[in-house]
Amino acid sequence: MRTPVLSLSNLTVTYDRHPAVHHVNGQIAEGSLTAIAGPNGAGKSTLLKAIIGELRPAEGRIEHGLRRTEIGYLPQAAEINRRFPISVLDTVLLGAWKNTGAFGGVNGKDRADAMHALQAVGLQGFERRSIGSLSAGQFQRVLFARLLVQDAKVILLDEPFTAIDARTTRDLLEIVRNWHGEGRTVVAVLHDFEQVRQHFPETLLIARELIAWGPTTEVMSAANLSRARAMAERWDENAAVCEDAA
Ligand code: ADP
Ligand code: MG
């Protein structure tokens, strides 16, 4: 049995009592590389937010022995405000918060780490640019540089490659593979099933309830995928009925 870094027991997360994640059980093994797949509204983002402690379980538990700073988290692009006037370098330095604390200063090593991370994501020379001036792909590279600086044991990525150009996707996937090679645990919400099959050995397939969790080749079967789709269609029907009632 592989050592779990994180376990979910009977995890239910709700919004106004409506469950978005329902009775999920399972474990993420230390050093594993896991994709989270499922239809829109399946609870994928909700699951990640519960893991980082942004949402509290309505029922069940999430267990891990990690401090918050040991979990790296990349939110879905839509949730990030890019109009905040901050430079590329300062954004990357936010990854050093476990060293600096809320009021601490940035030291020379942090700065060197940040410069090194920017180089690793192909953005040397961009330090002083404001994040608002970057393309979507360049901004995603900055957020990966921030994760590199954070140096977390567990890294959670919410749709890291959605609306990102092919070249950036390839470069960032390489960083994900390096993290995996270094023994870090990586979990990524992904839409591209081909990407999941090629690069992610394990998959958690969810449609509010867990459909399957395990080796990708077994989980991403036609039967499981059609079950996930069928469950999503049922929510749409329910939503239509509710609107009629109102
Ligand atoms: P996914 O990431 O798989 O697309 P989410 O986790 O974002 O799904 O959402 C799961 C369900 O919870 C959806 O029905 C969504 O509308 C609902 N939901 C998400 N965020 C909120 C929120 N802040 N308030 C109310 N409902 C929400
Ligand atoms: Mg989502």
PDB file of C-alpha atoms and ligand atoms in Angstrom:
ATOM      1  CA  MET A   1       0.000   0.000   0.000  1.00  0.00           C
ATOM      2  CA  ARG A   2       1.395   3.376  -0.984  1.00  0.00           C
ATOM      3  CA  THR A   3       1.571   6.080   1.666  1.00  0.00           C
ATOM      4  CA  PRO A   4      -1.378   8.464   1.370  1.00  0.00           C
ATOM      5  CA  VAL A   5      -0.508  12.155   1.539  1.00  0.00           C
ATOM      6  CA  LEU A   6      -4.166  13.091   1.697  1.00  0.00           C
ATOM      7  CA  SER A   7      -7.331  11.155   2.401  1.00  0.00           C
ATOM      8  CA  LEU A   8     -10.962  11.980   1.867  1.00  0.00           C
ATOM      9  CA  SER A   9     -13.552  10.175   3.954  1.00  0.00           C
ATOM     10  CA  ASN A  10     -17.204  10.524   3.112  1.00  0.00           C
ATOM     11  CA  LEU A  11     -16.450  14.052   1.944  1.00  0.00           C
ATOM     12  CA  THR A  12     -19.481  16.203   1.189  1.00  0.00           C
ATOM     13  CA  VAL A  13     -19.171  19.903   0.337  1.00  0.00           C
ATOM     14  CA  THR A  14     -22.266  22.033  -0.147  1.00  0.00           C
ATOM     15  CA  TYR A  15     -23.301  25.490  -1.275  1.00  0.00           C
ATOM     16  CA  ASP A  16     -26.444  26.591   0.566  1.00  0.00           C
ATOM     17  CA  ARG A  17     -26.981  22.935   1.481  1.00  0.00           C
ATOM     18  CA  HIS A  18     -26.838  21.803  -2.173  1.00  0.00           C
ATOM     19  CA  PRO A  19     -24.065  19.225  -2.440  1.00  0.00           C
ATOM     20  CA  ALA A  20     -21.407  19.969  -5.065  1.00  0.00           C
ATOM     21  CA  VAL A  21     -19.238  17.062  -3.881  1.00  0.00           C
ATOM     22  CA  HIS A  22     -21.120  14.126  -2.442  1.00  0.00           C
ATOM     23  CA  HIS A  23     -19.801  11.310  -0.197  1.00  0.00           C
ATOM     24  CA  VAL A  24     -16.369  11.011  -1.780  1.00  0.00           C
ATOM     25  CA  ASN A  25     -13.920   8.499  -0.363  1.00  0.00           C
ATOM     26  CA  GLY A  26     -10.358   7.858  -1.403  1.00  0.00           C
ATOM     27  CA  GLN A  27      -6.697   8.642  -0.997  1.00  0.00           C
ATOM     28  CA  ILE A  28      -4.038  10.476  -2.921  1.00  0.00           C
ATOM     29  CA  ALA A  29      -0.767   8.615  -2.674  1.00  0.00           C
ATOM     30  CA  GLU A  30       2.423  10.484  -1.913  1.00  0.00           C
ATOM     31  CA  GLY A  31       4.266  11.290  -5.135  1.00  0.00           C
ATOM     32  CA  SER A  32       1.335  10.384  -7.372  1.00  0.00           C
ATOM     33  CA  LEU A  33       0.316  12.314 -10.480  1.00  0.00           C
ATOM     34  CA  THR A  34      -3.470  12.488 -10.613  1.00  0.00           C
ATOM     35  CA  ALA A  35      -5.926  14.047 -13.041  1.00  0.00           C
ATOM     36  CA  ILE A  36      -9.379  15.137 -11.892  1.00  0.00           C
ATOM     37  CA  ALA A  37     -11.878  14.768 -14.711  1.00  0.00           C
ATOM     38  CA  GLY A  38     -15.617  15.231 -14.952  1.00  0.00           C
ATOM     39  CA  PRO A  39     -18.318  17.308 -16.643  1.00  0.00           C
ATOM     40  CA  ASN A  40     -18.873  21.020 -16.021  1.00  0.00           C
ATOM     41  CA  GLY A  41     -20.298  21.572 -12.565  1.00  0.00           C
ATOM     42  CA  ALA A  42     -19.048  18.168 -11.387  1.00  0.00           C
ATOM     43  CA  GLY A  43     -17.474  19.629  -8.248  1.00  0.00           C
ATOM     44  CA  LYS A  44     -13.848  19.518  -9.412  1.00  0.00           C
ATOM     45  CA  SER A  45     -12.983  23.074  -8.328  1.00  0.00           C
ATOM     46  CA  THR A  46     -15.023  22.642  -5.159  1.00  0.00           C
ATOM     47  CA  LEU A  47     -12.978  19.562  -4.272  1.00  0.00           C
ATOM     48  CA  LEU A  48      -9.688  21.454  -4.614  1.00  0.00           C
ATOM     49  CA  LYS A  49     -11.022  24.367  -2.558  1.00  0.00           C
ATOM     50  CA  ALA A  50     -12.046  21.969   0.185  1.00  0.00           C
ATOM     51  CA  ILE A  51      -8.567  20.418   0.184  1.00  0.00           C
ATOM     52  CA  ILE A  52      -6.863  23.795   0.680  1.00  0.00           C
ATOM     53  CA  GLY A  53      -9.361  24.689   3.388  1.00  0.00           C
ATOM     54  CA  GLU A  54     -11.133  27.472   1.513  1.00  0.00           C
ATOM     55  CA  LEU A  55     -14.406  25.525   1.870  1.00  0.00           C
ATOM     56  CA  ARG A  56     -15.398  23.452   4.894  1.00  0.00           C
ATOM     57  CA  PRO A  57     -16.849  19.980   4.498  1.00  0.00           C
ATOM     58  CA  ALA A  58     -20.548  19.756   5.351  1.00  0.00           C
ATOM     59  CA  GLU A  59     -19.930  16.130   6.155  1.00  0.00           C
ATOM     60  CA  GLY A  60     -16.958  13.818   6.269  1.00  0.00           C
ATOM     61  CA  ARG A  61     -13.274  14.690   6.552  1.00  0.00           C
ATOM     62  CA  ILE A  62     -10.132  15.611   4.678  1.00  0.00           C
ATOM     63  CA  GLU A  63      -7.030  14.394   6.425  1.00  0.00           C
ATOM     64  CA  HIS A  64      -3.440  15.390   5.738  1.00  0.00           C
ATOM     65  CA  GLY A  65      -0.507  16.354   7.870  1.00  0.00           C
ATOM     66  CA  LEU A  66       0.381  19.381   5.785  1.00  0.00           C
ATOM     67  CA  ARG A  67       0.605  23.046   6.631  1.00  0.00           C
ATOM     68  CA  ARG A  68      -1.220  25.323   4.192  1.00  0.00           C
ATOM     69  CA  THR A  69       2.110  26.570   2.795  1.00  0.00           C
ATOM     70  CA  GLU A  70       3.049  23.002   1.868  1.00  0.00           C
ATOM     71  CA  ILE A  71       0.138  22.871  -0.572  1.00  0.00           C
ATOM     72  CA  GLY A  72       0.573  24.807  -3.811  1.00  0.00           C
ATOM     73  CA  TYR A  73      -2.684  25.865  -5.464  1.00  0.00           C
ATOM     74  CA  LEU A  74      -3.381  27.310  -8.883  1.00  0.00           C
ATOM     75  CA  PRO A  75      -7.001  28.513  -9.099  1.00  0.00           C
ATOM     76  CA  GLN A  76      -9.022  28.378 -12.289  1.00  0.00           C
ATOM     77  CA  ALA A  77      -8.131  31.368 -14.509  1.00  0.00           C
ATOM     78  CA  ALA A  78     -11.574  32.959 -14.163  1.00  0.00           C
ATOM     79  CA  GLU A  79     -11.011  33.391 -10.429  1.00  0.00           C
ATOM     80  CA  ILE A  80      -7.808  35.396 -10.682  1.00  0.00           C
ATOM     81  CA  ASN A  81      -7.911  39.181 -10.864  1.00  0.00           C
ATOM     82  CA  ARG A  82      -5.242  40.300 -13.286  1.00  0.00           C
ATOM     83  CA  ARG A  83      -6.015  43.990 -13.037  1.00  0.00           C
ATOM     84  CA  PHE A  84      -4.239  44.186  -9.719  1.00  0.00           C
ATOM     85  CA  PRO A  85      -1.208  46.429 -10.410  1.00  0.00           C
ATOM     86  CA  ILE A  86       1.649  44.137  -9.487  1.00  0.00           C
ATOM     87  CA  SER A  87       4.829  43.238 -11.326  1.00  0.00           C
ATOM     88  CA  VAL A  88       5.789  39.799 -12.606  1.00  0.00           C
ATOM     89  CA  LEU A  89       8.651  39.552 -10.097  1.00  0.00           C
ATOM     90  CA  ASP A  90       6.474  40.520  -7.120  1.00  0.00           C
ATOM     91  CA  THR A  91       3.846  37.983  -8.189  1.00  0.00           C
ATOM     92  CA  VAL A  92       6.454  35.228  -8.276  1.00  0.00           C
ATOM     93  CA  LEU A  93       7.809  36.383  -4.896  1.00  0.00           C
ATOM     94  CA  LEU A  94       4.364  35.757  -3.376  1.00  0.00           C
ATOM     95  CA  GLY A  95       5.381  32.101  -3.640  1.00  0.00           C
ATOM     96  CA  ALA A  96       7.974  32.774  -0.933  1.00  0.00           C
ATOM     97  CA  TRP A  97       5.320  33.656   1.679  1.00  0.00           C
ATOM     98  CA  LYS A  98       6.142  30.616   3.797  1.00  0.00           C
ATOM     99  CA  ASN A  99       9.572  32.177   4.407  1.00  0.00           C
ATOM    100  CA  THR A 100       8.536  35.796   4.583  1.00  0.00           C
ATOM    101  CA  GLY A 101       5.229  35.480   6.483  1.00  0.00           C
ATOM    102  CA  ALA A 102       2.541  38.108   6.176  1.00  0.00           C
ATOM    103  CA  PHE A 103       4.743  41.032   7.242  1.00  0.00           C
ATOM    104  CA  GLY A 104       8.257  39.711   6.682  1.00  0.00           C
ATOM    105  CA  GLY A 105      10.588  41.046   4.039  1.00  0.00           C
ATOM    106  CA  VAL A 106      11.916  39.311   0.974  1.00  0.00           C
ATOM    107  CA  ASN A 107      15.562  38.307   1.216  1.00  0.00           C
ATOM    108  CA  GLY A 108      18.259  37.831  -1.399  1.00  0.00           C
ATOM    109  CA  LYS A 109      17.686  34.116  -1.645  1.00  0.00           C
ATOM    110  CA  ASP A 110      13.966  34.592  -2.312  1.00  0.00           C
ATOM    111  CA  ARG A 111      14.815  37.048  -5.056  1.00  0.00           C
ATOM    112  CA  ALA A 112      17.374  34.674  -6.573  1.00  0.00           C
ATOM    113  CA  ASP A 113      14.826  31.824  -6.423  1.00  0.00           C
ATOM    114  CA  ALA A 114      12.235  33.991  -8.152  1.00  0.00           C
ATOM    115  CA  MET A 115      14.659  34.985 -10.925  1.00  0.00           C
ATOM    116  CA  HIS A 116      15.610  31.346 -11.375  1.00  0.00           C
ATOM    117  CA  ALA A 117      11.941  30.304 -11.537  1.00  0.00           C
ATOM    118  CA  LEU A 118      11.232  32.977 -14.166  1.00  0.00           C
ATOM    119  CA  GLN A 119      14.073  31.596 -16.208  1.00  0.00           C
ATOM    120  CA  ALA A 120      12.692  28.053 -15.813  1.00  0.00           C
ATOM    121  CA  VAL A 121       9.339  29.142 -17.271  1.00  0.00           C
ATOM    122  CA  GLY A 122      10.985  31.062 -20.121  1.00  0.00           C
ATOM    123  CA  LEU A 123      10.250  34.564 -18.834  1.00  0.00           C
ATOM    124  CA  GLN A 124      13.639  36.056 -18.042  1.00  0.00           C
ATOM    125  CA  GLY A 125      13.530  39.761 -18.785  1.00  0.00           C
ATOM    126  CA  PHE A 126       9.840  40.037 -17.812  1.00  0.00           C
ATOM    127  CA  GLU A 127      10.490  40.847 -14.133  1.00  0.00           C
ATOM    128  CA  ARG A 128       9.284  44.442 -14.209  1.00  0.00           C
ATOM    129  CA  ARG A 129       6.312  43.962 -16.521  1.00  0.00           C
ATOM    130  CA  SER A 130       2.902  44.338 -14.902  1.00  0.00           C
ATOM    131  CA  ILE A 131       0.862  41.144 -14.922  1.00  0.00           C
ATOM    132  CA  GLY A 132      -1.967  42.924 -16.731  1.00  0.00           C
ATOM    133  CA  SER A 133       0.255  43.361 -19.803  1.00  0.00           C
ATOM    134  CA  LEU A 134       0.896  39.632 -20.300  1.00  0.00           C
ATOM    135  CA  SER A 135      -0.815  37.169 -22.627  1.00  0.00           C
ATOM    136  CA  ALA A 136      -2.807  34.351 -21.020  1.00  0.00           C
ATOM    137  CA  GLY A 137       0.036  31.918 -21.674  1.00  0.00           C
ATOM    138  CA  GLN A 138       2.684  34.241 -20.230  1.00  0.00           C
ATOM    139  CA  PHE A 139       0.574  34.863 -17.138  1.00  0.00           C
ATOM    140  CA  GLN A 140       0.155  31.132 -16.603  1.00  0.00           C
ATOM    141  CA  ARG A 141       3.949  30.808 -16.829  1.00  0.00           C
ATOM    142  CA  VAL A 142       4.230  33.443 -14.068  1.00  0.00           C
ATOM    143  CA  LEU A 143       1.854  31.464 -11.854  1.00  0.00           C
ATOM    144  CA  PHE A 144       3.906  28.310 -12.438  1.00  0.00           C
ATOM    145  CA  ALA A 145       7.043  30.287 -11.503  1.00  0.00           C
ATOM    146  CA  ARG A 146       5.295  31.263  -8.266  1.00  0.00           C
ATOM    147  CA  LEU A 147       4.592  27.580  -7.584  1.00  0.00           C
ATOM    148  CA  LEU A 148       8.240  26.749  -8.288  1.00  0.00           C
ATOM    149  CA  VAL A 149       9.281  29.306  -5.652  1.00  0.00           C
ATOM    150  CA  GLN A 150       6.754  27.965  -3.168  1.00  0.00           C
ATOM    151  CA  ASP A 151       8.447  24.575  -3.385  1.00  0.00           C
ATOM    152  CA  ALA A 152       5.315  22.778  -2.067  1.00  0.00           C
ATOM    153  CA  LYS A 153       5.030  19.046  -1.420  1.00  0.00           C
ATOM    154  CA  VAL A 154       1.546  18.841  -2.871  1.00  0.00           C
ATOM    155  CA  ILE A 155       0.526  20.891  -5.911  1.00  0.00           C
ATOM    156  CA  LEU A 156      -3.114  21.363  -6.963  1.00  0.00           C
ATOM    157  CA  LEU A 157      -3.797  22.810 -10.420  1.00  0.00           C
ATOM    158  CA  ASP A 158      -7.294  23.823 -11.536  1.00  0.00           C
ATOM    159  CA  GLU A 159      -7.518  23.646 -15.341  1.00  0.00           C
ATOM    160  CA  PRO A 160      -3.941  24.848 -15.834  1.00  0.00           C
ATOM    161  CA  PHE A 161      -4.030  24.470 -19.631  1.00  0.00           C
ATOM    162  CA  THR A 162      -7.497  25.748 -20.495  1.00  0.00           C
ATOM    163  CA  ALA A 163      -7.257  28.605 -23.055  1.00  0.00           C
ATOM    164  CA  ILE A 164      -3.458  28.337 -23.036  1.00  0.00           C
ATOM    165  CA  ASP A 165      -1.480  28.110 -26.286  1.00  0.00           C
ATOM    166  CA  ALA A 166       0.060  24.781 -27.340  1.00  0.00           C
ATOM    167  CA  ARG A 167       3.660  25.782 -26.778  1.00  0.00           C
ATOM    168  CA  THR A 168       3.016  27.053 -23.246  1.00  0.00           C
ATOM    169  CA  THR A 169       0.999  23.928 -22.470  1.00  0.00           C
ATOM    170  CA  ARG A 170       3.906  21.766 -23.594  1.00  0.00           C
ATOM    171  CA  ASP A 171       6.417  23.744 -21.500  1.00  0.00           C
ATOM    172  CA  LEU A 172       4.216  23.738 -18.393  1.00  0.00           C
ATOM    173  CA  LEU A 173       3.454  20.024 -18.753  1.00  0.00           C
ATOM    174  CA  GLU A 174       7.214  19.516 -18.667  1.00  0.00           C
ATOM    175  CA  ILE A 175       7.317  21.347 -15.329  1.00  0.00           C
ATOM    176  CA  VAL A 176       4.517  19.108 -14.037  1.00  0.00           C
ATOM    177  CA  ARG A 177       6.511  16.065 -15.099  1.00  0.00           C
ATOM    178  CA  ASN A 178       9.590  17.437 -13.330  1.00  0.00           C
ATOM    179  CA  TRP A 179       7.582  17.933 -10.139  1.00  0.00           C
ATOM    180  CA  HIS A 180       6.443  14.343 -10.403  1.00  0.00           C
ATOM    181  CA  GLY A 181      10.054  13.238 -10.984  1.00  0.00           C
ATOM    182  CA  GLU A 182      11.073  15.108  -7.805  1.00  0.00           C
ATOM    183  CA  GLY A 183       8.566  13.066  -5.805  1.00  0.00           C
ATOM    184  CA  ARG A 184       6.002  15.822  -5.310  1.00  0.00           C
ATOM    185  CA  THR A 185       2.320  14.980  -5.375  1.00  0.00           C
ATOM    186  CA  VAL A 186       0.506  16.684  -8.259  1.00  0.00           C
ATOM    187  CA  VAL A 187      -3.255  16.833  -8.820  1.00  0.00           C
ATOM    188  CA  ALA A 188      -4.662  18.638 -11.871  1.00  0.00           C
ATOM    189  CA  VAL A 189      -8.201  19.276 -13.052  1.00  0.00           C
ATOM    190  CA  LEU A 190      -8.123  18.671 -16.814  1.00  0.00           C
ATOM    191  CA  HIS A 191     -10.589  18.775 -19.693  1.00  0.00           C
ATOM    192  CA  ASP A 192      -8.434  17.248 -22.386  1.00  0.00           C
ATOM    193  CA  PHE A 193      -8.848  13.473 -22.086  1.00  0.00           C
ATOM    194  CA  GLU A 194      -5.935  12.865 -24.443  1.00  0.00           C
ATOM    195  CA  GLN A 195      -3.691  14.854 -22.087  1.00  0.00           C
ATOM    196  CA  VAL A 196      -5.014  12.866 -19.142  1.00  0.00           C
ATOM    197  CA  ARG A 197      -4.309   9.544 -20.837  1.00  0.00           C
ATOM    198  CA  GLN A 198      -0.849  10.556 -22.011  1.00  0.00           C
ATOM    199  CA  HIS A 199       0.541  12.249 -18.942  1.00  0.00           C
ATOM    200  CA  PHE A 200      -1.454  11.323 -15.834  1.00  0.00           C
ATOM    201  CA  PRO A 201      -1.128   7.777 -14.486  1.00  0.00           C
ATOM    202  CA  GLU A 202      -4.058   8.162 -12.053  1.00  0.00           C
ATOM    203  CA  THR A 203      -7.464   9.721 -12.502  1.00  0.00           C
ATOM    204  CA  LEU A 204     -10.300  10.722 -10.222  1.00  0.00           C
ATOM    205  CA  LEU A 205     -13.502  10.900 -12.267  1.00  0.00           C
ATOM    206  CA  ILE A 206     -16.264  12.816 -10.533  1.00  0.00           C
ATOM    207  CA  ALA A 207     -19.817  13.908 -11.265  1.00  0.00           C
ATOM    208  CA  ARG A 208     -20.646  15.257  -7.795  1.00  0.00           C
ATOM    209  CA  GLU A 209     -20.332  11.651  -6.685  1.00  0.00           C
ATOM    210  CA  LEU A 210     -17.216   9.683  -7.350  1.00  0.00           C
ATOM    211  CA  ILE A 211     -17.522   7.694 -10.590  1.00  0.00           C
ATOM    212  CA  ALA A 212     -14.110   6.031 -10.413  1.00  0.00           C
ATOM    213  CA  TRP A 213     -10.655   6.655  -8.958  1.00  0.00           C
ATOM    214  CA  GLY A 214      -7.515   4.716  -9.824  1.00  0.00           C
ATOM    215  CA  PRO A 215      -5.276   3.912 -12.801  1.00  0.00           C
ATOM    216  CA  THR A 216      -6.223   6.196 -15.717  1.00  0.00           C
ATOM    217  CA  THR A 217      -6.634   3.366 -18.228  1.00  0.00           C
ATOM    218  CA  GLU A 218      -9.292   1.761 -16.014  1.00  0.00           C
ATOM    219  CA  VAL A 219     -11.008   4.942 -14.885  1.00  0.00           C
ATOM    220  CA  MET A 220     -11.337   6.566 -18.330  1.00  0.00           C
ATOM    221  CA  SER A 221     -13.360   3.706 -19.787  1.00  0.00           C
ATOM    222  CA  ALA A 222     -16.244   4.394 -22.160  1.00  0.00           C
ATOM    223  CA  ALA A 223     -18.684   3.080 -19.552  1.00  0.00           C
ATOM    224  CA  ASN A 224     -17.411   5.390 -16.794  1.00  0.00           C
ATOM    225  CA  LEU A 225     -17.342   8.431 -19.071  1.00  0.00           C
ATOM    226  CA  SER A 226     -20.882   7.859 -20.248  1.00  0.00           C
ATOM    227  CA  ARG A 227     -22.028   7.409 -16.668  1.00  0.00           C
ATOM    228  CA  ALA A 228     -20.457  10.759 -15.769  1.00  0.00           C
ATOM    229  CA  ARG A 229     -22.168  12.411 -18.749  1.00  0.00           C
ATOM    230  CA  ALA A 230     -25.512  10.888 -17.856  1.00  0.00           C
ATOM    231  CA  MET A 231     -25.272  12.254 -14.327  1.00  0.00           C
ATOM    232  CA  ALA A 232     -24.484  15.739 -15.670  1.00  0.00           C
ATOM    233  CA  GLU A 233     -27.496  15.605 -17.991  1.00  0.00           C
ATOM    234  CA  ARG A 234     -29.664  14.769 -15.019  1.00  0.00           C
ATOM    235  CA  TRP A 235     -28.578  18.021 -13.269  1.00  0.00           C
ATOM    236  CA  ASP A 236     -29.532  20.005 -16.374  1.00  0.00           C
ATOM    237  CA  GLU A 237     -32.985  18.465 -16.373  1.00  0.00           C
ATOM    238  CA  ASN A 238     -33.355  19.217 -12.683  1.00  0.00           C
ATOM    239  CA  ALA A 239     -32.321  22.821 -13.257  1.00  0.00           C
ATOM    240  CA  ALA A 240     -34.947  23.183 -16.011  1.00  0.00           C
ATOM    241  CA  VAL A 241     -37.664  21.792 -13.749  1.00  0.00           C
ATOM    242  CA  CYS A 242     -36.690  24.194 -10.969  1.00  0.00           C
ATOM    243  CA  GLU A 243     -36.846  27.186 -13.327  1.00  0.00           C
ATOM    244  CA  ASP A 244     -40.315  26.134 -14.499  1.00  0.00           C
ATOM    245  CA  ALA A 245     -41.465  25.881 -10.917  1.00  0.00           C
ATOM    246  CA  ALA A 246     -40.198  29.410 -10.259  1.00  0.00           C
TER     247      ALA A 246
HETATM  248  P1  ADP B   1     -16.457  22.169 -11.759  1.00  0.00           P
HETATM  249  O1  ADP B   1     -15.195  22.812 -11.305  1.00  0.00           O
HETATM  250  O2  ADP B   1     -16.390  20.689 -11.789  1.00  0.00           O
HETATM  251  O3  ADP B   1     -16.950  22.723 -13.072  1.00  0.00           O
HETATM  252  P2  ADP B   1     -17.564  23.490  -9.419  1.00  0.00           P
HETATM  253  O4  ADP B   1     -16.874  22.828  -8.296  1.00  0.00           O
HETATM  254  O5  ADP B   1     -17.081  24.841  -9.819  1.00  0.00           O
HETATM  255  O6  ADP B   1     -17.600  22.500 -10.688  1.00  0.00           O
HETATM  256  O7  ADP B   1     -19.104  23.631  -9.096  1.00  0.00           O
HETATM  257  C1  ADP B   1     -19.873  22.520  -8.670  1.00  0.00           C
HETATM  258  C2  ADP B   1     -21.311  22.957  -8.455  1.00  0.00           C
HETATM  259  O8  ADP B   1     -21.374  23.901  -7.401  1.00  0.00           O
HETATM  260  C3  ADP B   1     -21.936  23.647  -9.663  1.00  0.00           C
HETATM  261  O9  ADP B   1     -23.296  23.282  -9.716  1.00  0.00           O
HETATM  262  C4  ADP B   1     -21.772  25.103  -9.367  1.00  0.00           C
HETATM  263  O10 ADP B   1     -22.773  25.872  -9.982  1.00  0.00           O
HETATM  264  C5  ADP B   1     -21.915  25.123  -7.852  1.00  0.00           C
HETATM  265  N1  ADP B   1     -21.140  26.229  -7.263  1.00  0.00           N
HETATM  266  C6  ADP B   1     -19.831  26.452  -7.438  1.00  0.00           C
HETATM  267  N2  ADP B   1     -19.418  27.535  -6.741  1.00  0.00           N
HETATM  268  C7  ADP B   1     -20.511  28.004  -6.121  1.00  0.00           C
HETATM  269  C8  ADP B   1     -20.758  29.113  -5.235  1.00  0.00           C
HETATM  270  N3  ADP B   1     -19.779  29.921  -4.857  1.00  0.00           N
HETATM  271  N4  ADP B   1     -22.023  29.273  -4.781  1.00  0.00           N
HETATM  272  C9  ADP B   1     -23.021  28.444  -5.145  1.00  0.00           C
HETATM  273  N5  ADP B   1     -22.857  27.383  -5.957  1.00  0.00           N
HETATM  274  C10 ADP B   1     -21.627  27.170  -6.448  1.00  0.00           C
HETATM  275 MG    MG B   2     -13.982  24.202 -12.133  1.00  0.00          MG
END
